[in-house]
C-alpha positions as a LaTeX table, in Angstrom:
\begin{tabular}{lrrr}
\hline
Residue & $x$ (\AA) & $y$ (\AA) & $z$ (\AA) \\
\hline
Met1 & $-6.16$ & 0.72 & 26.20 \\
His2 & $-4.81$ & $-2.79$ & 26.50 \\
Gln3 & $-1.50$ & $-3.26$ & 28.27 \\
Pro4 & 1.42 & $-3.72$ & 25.86 \\
Ser5 & 3.00 & $-7.14$ & 25.76 \\
Pro6 & 6.60 & $-7.52$ & 26.95 \\
Gly7 & 8.90 & $-5.65$ & 24.61 \\
Leu8 & 6.05 & $-3.44$ & 23.41 \\
Ser9 & 5.99 & 0.15 & 24.61 \\
Lys10 & 4.79 & 3.56 & 23.56 \\
Pro11 & 6.62 & 6.90 & 23.49 \\
Ala12 & 5.64 & 9.40 & 26.15 \\
Glu13 & 5.71 & 12.43 & 23.91 \\
Glu14 & 2.36 & 13.45 & 22.42 \\
Gln15 & 3.59 & 16.09 & 19.97 \\
Ile16 & 3.62 & 15.45 & 16.22 \\
His17 & 7.19 & 15.40 & 14.90 \\
Trp18 & 6.68 & 17.55 & 11.83 \\
Pro19 & 10.16 & 17.10 & 10.27 \\
Ser20 & 9.68 & 13.31 & 10.54 \\
Leu21 & 6.16 & 13.55 & 9.12 \\
Ile22 & 7.35 & 15.71 & 6.20 \\
Ala23 & 10.27 & 13.37 & 5.47 \\
Ala24 & 8.05 & 10.26 & 5.52 \\
Val25 & 5.38 & 12.01 & 3.46 \\
Ala26 & 8.01 & 13.07 & 0.89 \\
Ala27 & 9.23 & 9.49 & 0.60 \\
Ile28 & 5.74 & 8.04 & 0.22 \\
Ser29 & 4.79 & 10.76 & $-2.29$ \\
Ala30 & 7.77 & 9.73 & $-4.40$ \\
Val31 & 6.73 & 6.07 & $-4.10$ \\
Gly32 & 3.14 & 6.76 & $-5.14$ \\
Ile33 & 4.03 & 9.03 & $-8.05$ \\
Ala34 & 6.82 & 6.75 & $-9.28$ \\
Ile35 & 4.51 & 3.71 & $-9.32$ \\
Gly36 & 1.53 & 5.63 & $-10.71$ \\
Leu37 & 3.64 & 7.11 & $-13.52$ \\
Gly38 & 5.92 & 4.13 & $-14.17$ \\
Leu39 & 3.42 & 1.29 & $-14.54$ \\
Pro40 & 1.34 & 2.75 & $-17.41$ \\
Leu41 & 4.40 & 4.39 & $-19.00$ \\
Leu42 & 6.36 & 1.15 & $-19.28$ \\
Ser43 & 3.34 & $-0.86$ & $-20.43$ \\
Ile44 & 2.56 & 1.59 & $-23.23$ \\
Ile45 & 6.18 & 1.64 & $-24.40$ \\
Met46 & 6.34 & $-2.16$ & $-24.48$ \\
Glu47 & 3.06 & $-2.24$ & $-26.40$ \\
Lys48 & 4.47 & 0.21 & $-28.97$ \\
Arg49 & 7.55 & $-1.99$ & $-29.38$ \\
Gly50 & 5.39 & $-5.00$ & $-30.25$ \\
Ile51 & 5.91 & $-6.94$ & $-27.01$ \\
Ser52 & 3.13 & $-9.48$ & $-26.46$ \\
Ser53 & 0.56 & $-8.94$ & $-23.71$ \\
Thr54 & 1.79 & $-12.09$ & $-21.97$ \\
Met55 & 5.36 & $-10.79$ & $-21.79$ \\
Ile56 & 4.16 & $-7.33$ & $-20.71$ \\
Gly57 & 2.24 & $-8.99$ & $-17.90$ \\
Leu58 & 5.25 & $-11.11$ & $-16.95$ \\
Asn59 & 7.51 & $-8.06$ & $-16.85$ \\
Ser60 & 4.95 & $-6.11$ & $-14.81$ \\
Ala61 & 4.65 & $-9.00$ & $-12.35$ \\
Met62 & 8.31 & $-8.50$ & $-11.46$ \\
Ala63 & 7.17 & $-5.48$ & $-9.42$ \\
Gly64 & 5.31 & $-7.63$ & $-6.89$ \\
Leu65 & 8.01 & $-10.28$ & $-6.84$ \\
Ala66 & 10.72 & $-7.64$ & $-6.28$ \\
Ser67 & 8.71 & $-6.23$ & $-3.37$ \\
Met68 & 8.38 & $-9.66$ & $-1.79$ \\
Ala69 & 12.11 & $-10.27$ & $-2.20$ \\
Ala70 & 13.18 & $-6.85$ & $-0.87$ \\
Ala71 & 10.90 & $-6.80$ & 2.18 \\
Pro72 & 12.81 & $-9.38$ & 4.29 \\
Leu73 & 16.14 & $-7.66$ & 3.53 \\
Thr74 & 15.13 & $-4.08$ & 4.34 \\
Thr75 & 15.35 & $-4.24$ & 8.14 \\
Lys76 & 18.75 & $-5.95$ & 7.96 \\
Leu77 & 20.02 & $-3.24$ & 5.60 \\
Ala78 & 18.69 & $-0.44$ & 7.83 \\
His79 & 20.22 & $-2.07$ & 10.90 \\
Lys80 & 23.59 & $-2.37$ & 9.18 \\
Ile81 & 23.96 & 1.08 & 7.59 \\
Gly82 & 21.20 & 3.12 & 9.26 \\
Val83 & 17.64 & 4.05 & 8.27 \\
Val84 & 18.44 & 7.35 & 6.53 \\
Pro85 & 21.47 & 6.00 & 4.58 \\
Ala86 & 19.33 & 3.03 & 3.48 \\
Met87 & 16.56 & 5.38 & 2.30 \\
Leu88 & 19.03 & 7.63 & 0.46 \\
Leu89 & 20.64 & 4.59 & $-1.17$ \\
Ala90 & 17.19 & 3.36 & $-2.26$ \\
Ile91 & 16.42 & 6.80 & $-3.72$ \\
Leu92 & 19.65 & 6.71 & $-5.72$ \\
Val93 & 19.01 & 3.18 & $-7.04$ \\
Ala94 & 15.38 & 3.95 & $-7.91$ \\
Ser95 & 16.22 & 7.16 & $-9.78$ \\
Ile96 & 19.09 & 5.59 & $-11.74$ \\
Ser97 & 17.00 & 2.55 & $-12.70$ \\
Ala98 & 14.12 & 4.86 & $-13.71$ \\
Leu99 & 16.43 & 6.55 & $-16.22$ \\
Gly100 & 17.76 & 3.11 & $-17.17$ \\
Phe101 & 14.40 & 2.21 & $-18.72$ \\
Tyr102 & 14.93 & 5.06 & $-21.21$ \\
Ala103 & 18.61 & 4.35 & $-21.86$ \\
Ile104 & 18.29 & 0.57 & $-22.29$ \\
Glu105 & 16.03 & $-0.73$ & $-25.06$ \\
Asn106 & 16.81 & $-4.44$ & $-24.68$ \\
Phe107 & 13.56 & $-5.91$ & $-23.35$ \\
Trp108 & 15.24 & $-8.69$ & $-21.37$ \\
Leu109 & 17.32 & $-6.17$ & $-19.43$ \\
Trp110 & 14.08 & $-4.56$ & $-18.27$ \\
Phe111 & 13.57 & $-7.55$ & $-15.96$ \\
Pro112 & 16.59 & $-6.77$ & $-13.71$ \\
Leu113 & 15.73 & $-3.07$ & $-14.04$ \\
Arg114 & 12.23 & $-3.83$ & $-12.70$ \\
Val115 & 13.77 & $-5.73$ & $-9.78$ \\
Ala116 & 16.14 & $-2.87$ & $-8.98$ \\
Phe117 & 13.49 & $-0.17$ & $-9.33$ \\
His118 & 10.69 & $-1.83$ & $-7.37$ \\
Gly119 & 13.09 & $-3.32$ & $-4.82$ \\
Ala120 & 14.40 & 0.18 & $-4.07$ \\
Ile121 & 10.87 & 1.61 & $-3.98$ \\
Thr122 & 9.94 & $-1.11$ & $-1.48$ \\
Val123 & 12.83 & $-0.13$ & 0.80 \\
Met124 & 11.58 & 3.48 & 0.75 \\
Phe125 & 8.02 & 2.28 & 1.39 \\
Ile126 & 8.94 & 0.14 & 4.41 \\
Leu127 & 11.34 & 2.57 & 6.06 \\
Ser128 & 9.09 & 5.60 & 5.60 \\
Glu129 & 6.29 & 3.64 & 7.30 \\
Phe130 & 8.61 & 2.57 & 10.11 \\
Trp131 & 9.78 & 6.17 & 10.57 \\
Ile132 & 6.27 & 7.63 & 10.71 \\
Asn133 & 4.93 & 4.83 & 12.91 \\
Ala134 & 7.84 & 4.99 & 15.34 \\
Thr135 & 7.64 & 8.77 & 15.82 \\
Ala136 & 3.85 & 9.19 & 15.76 \\
Pro137 & 2.40 & 10.12 & 19.18 \\
Pro138 & 0.17 & 7.24 & 20.36 \\
Arg139 & $-2.93$ & 9.38 & 20.84 \\
Lys140 & $-2.55$ & 10.92 & 17.38 \\
Arg141 & $-1.17$ & 7.90 & 15.53 \\
Gly142 & $-4.34$ & 7.42 & 13.50 \\
Leu143 & $-4.40$ & 11.09 & 12.46 \\
Val144 & $-0.73$ & 11.05 & 11.43 \\
Leu145 & $-1.12$ & 7.80 & 9.48 \\
Gly146 & $-4.32$ & 9.13 & 7.94 \\
Ile147 & $-2.32$ & 12.08 & 6.57 \\
Tyr148 & 0.34 & 9.64 & 5.39 \\
Gly149 & $-2.22$ & 7.38 & 3.69 \\
Thr150 & $-3.95$ & 10.34 & 2.05 \\
Val151 & $-0.69$ & 11.51 & 0.52 \\
Leu152 & 0.03 & 7.98 & $-0.71$ \\
Ser153 & $-3.38$ & 7.86 & $-2.41$ \\
Leu154 & $-2.80$ & 11.29 & $-3.95$ \\
Gly155 & 0.59 & 10.11 & $-5.19$ \\
Phe156 & $-0.97$ & 7.10 & $-6.90$ \\
Ala157 & $-3.50$ & 9.47 & $-8.53$ \\
Thr158 & $-0.85$ & 12.05 & $-9.53$ \\
Gly159 & 1.30 & 9.50 & $-11.38$ \\
Pro160 & $-1.27$ & 8.67 & $-14.09$ \\
Leu161 & $-2.12$ & 12.39 & $-14.35$ \\
Leu162 & 1.54 & 13.15 & $-15.05$ \\
Phe163 & 1.60 & 10.35 & $-17.60$ \\
Ser164 & $-1.43$ & 11.84 & $-19.40$ \\
Ile165 & 0.40 & 15.19 & $-19.57$ \\
Leu166 & 3.93 & 14.00 & $-20.39$ \\
Gly167 & 3.10 & 11.09 & $-22.73$ \\
Ser168 & 5.51 & 8.25 & $-23.46$ \\
Glu169 & 7.87 & 9.86 & $-25.97$ \\
Gly170 & 11.44 & 10.88 & $-25.23$ \\
Ile171 & 13.32 & 11.18 & $-21.97$ \\
Leu172 & 10.99 & 13.70 & $-20.29$ \\
Pro173 & 8.62 & 11.27 & $-18.46$ \\
Phe174 & 11.61 & 9.26 & $-17.22$ \\
Ala175 & 13.47 & 12.40 & $-16.12$ \\
Val176 & 10.41 & 13.71 & $-14.29$ \\
Gly177 & 9.96 & 10.37 & $-12.51$ \\
Ala178 & 13.63 & 10.23 & $-11.50$ \\
Gly179 & 13.51 & 13.88 & $-10.42$ \\
Val180 & 10.49 & 13.34 & $-8.17$ \\
Ile181 & 12.27 & 10.44 & $-6.49$ \\
Leu182 & 15.47 & 12.46 & $-6.00$ \\
Leu183 & 13.58 & 15.43 & $-4.50$ \\
Ala184 & 12.43 & 13.16 & $-1.66$ \\
Ala185 & 16.06 & 13.01 & $-0.47$ \\
Ile186 & 16.00 & 16.66 & 0.63 \\
Pro187 & 13.49 & 16.48 & 3.53 \\
Ile188 & 14.82 & 13.03 & 4.49 \\
Phe189 & 18.34 & 14.46 & 4.83 \\
Ile190 & 17.09 & 17.54 & 6.72 \\
Ala191 & 15.20 & 15.36 & 9.24 \\
Arg192 & 17.98 & 12.79 & 9.56 \\
Asn193 & 18.56 & 13.54 & 13.26 \\
Glu194 & 14.90 & 12.80 & 14.05 \\
Cys195 & 14.98 & 9.39 & 12.43 \\
Pro196 & 14.57 & 6.42 & 14.80 \\
Val197 & 17.55 & 4.10 & 15.07 \\
Ile198 & 17.39 & 0.33 & 14.64 \\
Asp199 & 20.15 & $-0.56$ & 17.09 \\
Glu200 & 19.29 & $-4.22$ & 17.53 \\
Lys201 & 18.44 & $-7.06$ & 15.23 \\
Pro202 & 14.85 & $-8.33$ & 15.08 \\
Glu203 & 14.32 & $-11.20$ & 17.52 \\
Arg204 & 12.24 & $-13.34$ & 15.19 \\
His205 & 12.52 & $-14.78$ & 11.70 \\
Phe206 & 10.95 & $-12.47$ & 9.11 \\
Leu207 & 7.98 & $-14.73$ & 8.34 \\
Arg208 & 7.04 & $-14.86$ & 12.03 \\
Tyr209 & 6.31 & $-11.13$ & 11.87 \\
Val210 & 3.64 & $-11.83$ & 9.25 \\
Phe211 & 1.78 & $-13.78$ & 11.95 \\
Leu212 & 2.83 & $-11.71$ & 14.99 \\
Val213 & 0.08 & $-9.13$ & 14.46 \\
Pro214 & $-2.11$ & $-11.02$ & 11.96 \\
Thr215 & $-5.02$ & $-8.57$ & 12.17 \\
Ala216 & $-2.78$ & $-5.87$ & 10.67 \\
Thr217 & $-0.96$ & $-7.97$ & 8.08 \\
Ala218 & $-4.18$ & $-9.68$ & 6.96 \\
Ala219 & $-5.82$ & $-6.24$ & 6.63 \\
Val220 & $-3.15$ & $-5.03$ & 4.22 \\
Phe221 & $-3.27$ & $-8.33$ & 2.32 \\
Ile222 & $-7.02$ & $-7.80$ & 1.79 \\
Phe223 & $-6.36$ & $-4.17$ & 0.86 \\
Gly224 & $-3.76$ & $-5.18$ & $-1.74$ \\
Ala225 & $-5.94$ & $-7.95$ & $-3.18$ \\
Val226 & $-9.14$ & $-5.92$ & $-3.42$ \\
Glu227 & $-7.48$ & $-2.70$ & $-4.59$ \\
Ser228 & $-5.31$ & $-4.29$ & $-7.30$ \\
Gly229 & $-8.00$ & $-6.74$ & $-8.39$ \\
Gly230 & $-10.67$ & $-4.06$ & $-8.35$ \\
Leu231 & $-8.64$ & $-1.55$ & $-10.33$ \\
Ser232 & $-7.60$ & $-4.19$ & $-12.86$ \\
Leu233 & $-10.96$ & $-5.88$ & $-13.42$ \\
Phe234 & $-13.68$ & $-3.38$ & $-12.49$ \\
Pro235 & $-13.59$ & $-1.81$ & $-15.99$ \\
Ile236 & $-14.35$ & $-5.27$ & $-17.40$ \\
Phe237 & $-17.11$ & $-5.86$ & $-14.82$ \\
Gly238 & $-18.59$ & $-2.42$ & $-15.52$ \\
Thr239 & $-18.61$ & $-2.68$ & $-19.31$ \\
Arg240 & $-20.06$ & $-6.21$ & $-19.21$ \\
Ala241 & $-22.80$ & $-4.87$ & $-16.93$ \\
Gly242 & $-23.75$ & $-2.29$ & $-19.54$ \\
Phe243 & $-21.76$ & 0.81 & $-18.63$ \\
Thr244 & $-19.67$ & 2.58 & $-21.25$ \\
Glu245 & $-15.89$ & 2.64 & $-20.84$ \\
Ala246 & $-16.11$ & 6.31 & $-19.78$ \\
Gln247 & $-18.77$ & 5.52 & $-17.17$ \\
Ala248 & $-16.73$ & 2.62 & $-15.80$ \\
Ala249 & $-13.61$ & 4.79 & $-15.64$ \\
Leu250 & $-15.56$ & 7.51 & $-13.82$ \\
Leu251 & $-16.75$ & 4.94 & $-11.27$ \\
Leu252 & $-13.11$ & 4.06 & $-10.59$ \\
Thr253 & $-12.45$ & 7.75 & $-10.06$ \\
Val254 & $-15.29$ & 7.88 & $-7.51$ \\
Met255 & $-13.72$ & 4.92 & $-5.71$ \\
Gly256 & $-10.38$ & 6.78 & $-5.74$ \\
Ile257 & $-12.07$ & 9.83 & $-4.19$ \\
Gly258 & $-13.31$ & 7.56 & $-1.41$ \\
Asn259 & $-9.74$ & 6.34 & $-0.91$ \\
Val260 & $-8.52$ & 9.91 & $-0.38$ \\
Val261 & $-11.43$ & 11.48 & 1.53 \\
Phe262 & $-11.89$ & 8.83 & 4.23 \\
Gln263 & $-8.26$ & 8.23 & 5.25 \\
Ile264 & $-7.89$ & 11.05 & 7.80 \\
Pro265 & $-11.40$ & 10.72 & 9.35 \\
Leu266 & $-10.91$ & 6.95 & 9.78 \\
Gly267 & $-7.45$ & 7.53 & 11.23 \\
Met268 & $-8.83$ & 10.04 & 13.74 \\
Leu269 & $-11.67$ & 7.65 & 14.60 \\
Ser270 & $-9.15$ & 4.86 & 15.25 \\
Asp271 & $-7.46$ & 7.11 & 17.85 \\
Arg272 & $-10.70$ & 7.17 & 19.86 \\
Ile273 & $-11.41$ & 3.44 & 19.77 \\
Lys274 & $-10.04$ & 1.19 & 22.49 \\
Asp275 & $-9.35$ & $-1.75$ & 20.18 \\
Arg276 & $-8.62$ & $-0.90$ & 16.53 \\
Arg277 & $-9.58$ & $-4.42$ & 15.54 \\
Thr278 & $-13.21$ & $-3.42$ & 16.17 \\
Leu279 & $-12.95$ & $-0.66$ & 13.57 \\
Leu280 & $-11.19$ & $-2.98$ & 11.13 \\
Ser281 & $-14.03$ & $-5.49$ & 11.52 \\
Ile282 & $-16.71$ & $-2.82$ & 10.98 \\
Met283 & $-15.00$ & $-1.55$ & 7.81 \\
Thr284 & $-14.70$ & $-5.10$ & 6.51 \\
Val285 & $-18.41$ & $-5.76$ & 7.12 \\
Ile286 & $-19.23$ & $-2.58$ & 5.17 \\
Gly287 & $-16.88$ & $-3.75$ & 2.41 \\
Leu288 & $-18.58$ & $-7.17$ & 2.36 \\
Ile289 & $-22.07$ & $-5.62$ & 2.14 \\
Gly290 & $-20.90$ & $-3.24$ & $-0.60$ \\
Ala291 & $-19.39$ & $-6.07$ & $-2.63$ \\
Leu292 & $-22.53$ & $-8.23$ & $-2.34$ \\
Ser293 & $-24.73$ & $-5.29$ & $-3.35$ \\
Leu294 & $-22.84$ & $-4.53$ & $-6.56$ \\
Pro295 & $-24.63$ & $-7.12$ & $-8.77$ \\
Leu296 & $-27.98$ & $-5.86$ & $-7.41$ \\
Leu297 & $-27.31$ & $-2.15$ & $-7.94$ \\
Val298 & $-25.26$ & $-2.28$ & $-11.12$ \\
His299 & $-28.30$ & $-1.27$ & $-13.20$ \\
Ser300 & $-27.95$ & 2.23 & $-11.73$ \\
Trp301 & $-24.75$ & 4.23 & $-12.25$ \\
Leu302 & $-25.60$ & 6.62 & $-9.40$ \\
Leu303 & $-26.28$ & 3.88 & $-6.83$ \\
Thr304 & $-23.12$ & 2.05 & $-7.90$ \\
Ala305 & $-21.14$ & 5.29 & $-7.49$ \\
Val306 & $-22.48$ & 5.81 & $-3.95$ \\
Val307 & $-21.54$ & 2.25 & $-2.98$ \\
Leu308 & $-18.06$ & 2.59 & $-4.48$ \\
Leu309 & $-17.44$ & 5.92 & $-2.72$ \\
Phe310 & $-17.94$ & 4.40 & 0.74 \\
Trp311 & $-16.51$ & 1.05 & $-0.34$ \\
Gly312 & $-13.30$ & 2.74 & $-1.54$ \\
Gly313 & $-13.00$ & 4.53 & 1.80 \\
Cys314 & $-13.38$ & 1.28 & 3.75 \\
Val315 & $-10.85$ & $-0.53$ & 1.58 \\
Ser316 & $-8.25$ & 2.22 & 2.00 \\
Gly317 & $-9.08$ & 2.39 & 5.72 \\
Leu318 & $-7.89$ & $-1.20$ & 6.09 \\
Tyr319 & $-4.42$ & 0.07 & 5.18 \\
Thr320 & $-4.38$ & 3.13 & 7.44 \\
Val321 & $-6.01$ & 1.55 & 10.50 \\
Gly322 & $-4.07$ & $-1.70$ & 10.03 \\
Leu323 & $-0.80$ & 0.25 & 9.99 \\
Ser324 & $-1.89$ & 2.21 & 13.05 \\
His325 & $-2.73$ & $-1.04$ & 14.86 \\
Leu326 & 0.72 & $-2.37$ & 14.00 \\
Gly327 & 2.39 & 0.76 & 15.42 \\
Ser328 & 0.43 & 0.50 & 18.66 \\
Arg329 & 1.72 & $-3.02$ & 19.26 \\
Leu330 & 5.44 & $-2.89$ & 18.47 \\
Thr331 & 8.55 & $-0.71$ & 18.77 \\
Gly332 & 12.16 & $-0.61$ & 17.59 \\
Ala333 & 13.55 & $-3.37$ & 15.40 \\
Asp334 & 10.36 & $-5.39$ & 15.89 \\
Leu335 & 8.31 & $-2.52$ & 14.42 \\
Ala336 & 10.71 & $-2.17$ & 11.47 \\
Ala337 & 10.57 & $-5.90$ & 10.74 \\
Ala338 & 6.79 & $-5.93$ & 11.14 \\
Asn339 & 6.50 & $-3.00$ & 8.72 \\
Ala340 & 8.49 & $-5.09$ & 6.25 \\
Ala341 & 6.08 & $-7.98$ & 6.83 \\
Phe342 & 3.20 & $-5.51$ & 6.32 \\
Ile343 & 4.47 & $-4.49$ & 2.87 \\
Phe344 & 5.27 & $-8.13$ & 2.06 \\
Ser345 & 1.64 & $-9.03$ & 2.82 \\
Tyr346 & 0.47 & $-6.14$ & 0.65 \\
Ala347 & 2.65 & $-7.36$ & $-2.24$ \\
Val348 & 1.27 & $-10.90$ & $-1.92$ \\
Gly349 & $-2.24$ & $-9.42$ & $-2.01$ \\
Thr350 & $-1.54$ & $-7.45$ & $-5.18$ \\
Val351 & $-0.42$ & $-10.67$ & $-6.88$ \\
Ala352 & $-3.26$ & $-12.85$ & $-5.53$ \\
Gly353 & $-6.16$ & $-10.42$ & $-5.96$ \\
Pro354 & $-6.29$ & $-10.11$ & $-9.75$ \\
Gln355 & $-5.71$ & $-13.85$ & $-10.16$ \\
Val356 & $-8.53$ & $-14.92$ & $-7.81$ \\
Ile357 & $-11.01$ & $-12.29$ & $-9.00$ \\
Gly358 & $-10.25$ & $-12.95$ & $-12.68$ \\
Ala359 & $-10.63$ & $-16.72$ & $-12.22$ \\
Ser360 & $-13.90$ & $-16.18$ & $-10.36$ \\
Met361 & $-15.26$ & $-14.12$ & $-13.27$ \\
Asp362 & $-14.26$ & $-16.86$ & $-15.71$ \\
Val363 & $-15.93$ & $-19.57$ & $-13.65$ \\
Thr364 & $-19.12$ & $-17.89$ & $-12.40$ \\
Gly365 & $-19.66$ & $-15.05$ & $-14.87$ \\
Asn366 & $-19.60$ & $-11.29$ & $-14.38$ \\
Ser367 & $-20.97$ & $-11.45$ & $-10.83$ \\
Gly368 & $-17.87$ & $-13.46$ & $-9.92$ \\
Phe369 & $-16.13$ & $-10.09$ & $-9.56$ \\
Ala370 & $-18.29$ & $-9.26$ & $-6.55$ \\
Trp371 & $-18.36$ & $-12.80$ & $-5.14$ \\
Ala372 & $-14.55$ & $-13.05$ & $-5.07$ \\
Ile373 & $-14.13$ & $-9.68$ & $-3.37$ \\
Ala374 & $-16.85$ & $-10.60$ & $-0.87$ \\
Gly375 & $-14.93$ & $-13.81$ & $-0.20$ \\
Phe376 & $-11.77$ & $-11.85$ & 0.70 \\
Phe377 & $-13.74$ & $-9.67$ & 3.12 \\
Ala378 & $-15.52$ & $-12.68$ & 4.65 \\
Ile379 & $-12.22$ & $-14.44$ & 5.38 \\
Tyr380 & $-10.95$ & $-11.32$ & 7.15 \\
Ile381 & $-14.15$ & $-10.98$ & 9.24 \\
Val382 & $-13.75$ & $-14.57$ & 10.46 \\
Leu383 & $-10.09$ & $-13.89$ & 11.34 \\
Thr384 & $-10.70$ & $-10.65$ & 13.26 \\
Ile385 & $-13.69$ & $-11.93$ & 15.22 \\
Gly386 & $-11.78$ & $-15.11$ & 16.04 \\
Arg387 & $-8.74$ & $-13.15$ & 17.23 \\
Met388 & $-10.85$ & $-10.78$ & 19.34 \\
Val389 & $-12.62$ & $-13.70$ & 21.03 \\
Leu390 & $-9.63$ & $-15.99$ & 21.52 \\
Arg391 & $-6.91$ & $-13.39$ & 22.07 \\
Pro392 & $-8.61$ & $-10.21$ & 23.33 \\
Lys393 & $-5.35$ & $-8.45$ & 24.22 \\
Gln394 & $-3.27$ & $-9.42$ & 21.18 \\
Gly395 & $-3.19$ & $-8.32$ & 17.52 \\
\hline
\end{tabular}
């Protein structure tokens, strides 16, 4: 292992802190389910009320903007009132604003509600990642974060499933969403004494943390861009290529299975590799090859499904291994601030991905979907190889 830089250390204890893991997993489950249920639910309700697609898109975009705004403030809030109080406050705000979407019908008031809801969800996201990263034993960090990432993926999948069961009528879907968020408070409160303390302020300006461990923050940017752009535009790519809507939707499901299945194995593999940047580079090369092969294999549903299974695993692995790399480099307030920068980079990716991929499809045709995604991966490969050559002991 490389020697930590000044101010970077690793805990001596090698045991998994199960109360901390359960608390962080509960928080991230609530985040995944709330987003997976809330996004389609709100869009369908706005559609039923006659809101234009442009305004629906504008309102939905507030989610990413709220995340970008909340990320720099999260570490300061946790430093001021404590990590657990900040998480409990975020749970309260998120659950109240979730019910607010049912109680308030004025469309324009849904904009501040979006900011409140997704801002609070972002606080939970960042602090649960800080908690799990700070308490994960170094030799099992990849395994622990693989479990964490798997649960996040399952949460994202459970949300739409709940929506398909509950529908969009009445208070029930909103009450269930708020209830799931509130339930996360129980294990967080039980494990409150295991929570790491942020007893000093971060030493750097927030934006400097985006570039402090660029291999990790760039990985999650690529993850956000490819995942959000892929989920948004693959159905269009698939149907234009000749698949039915059902076949295209099933291919997305296969990609989602890859997201879930590969998280823990990739996390465990990252624990056995001296430099996690090597694994990140390998996964990105696989992602690049998979993207470039899509236009060539799209005539066959089965071959496309095989590519997307492994491709989905590599894309999700960028998140898990990138987060693990971040945790191996930093501690304390620096780790909390870097986790905020990590989620900020993810949010920027979710905004940029659909825009770049959609524009590429408009300019170069249907294959532009694959070319744009390949471009994201190629940029990351250049970054990681450059960092490993020029700065072999830094992130």
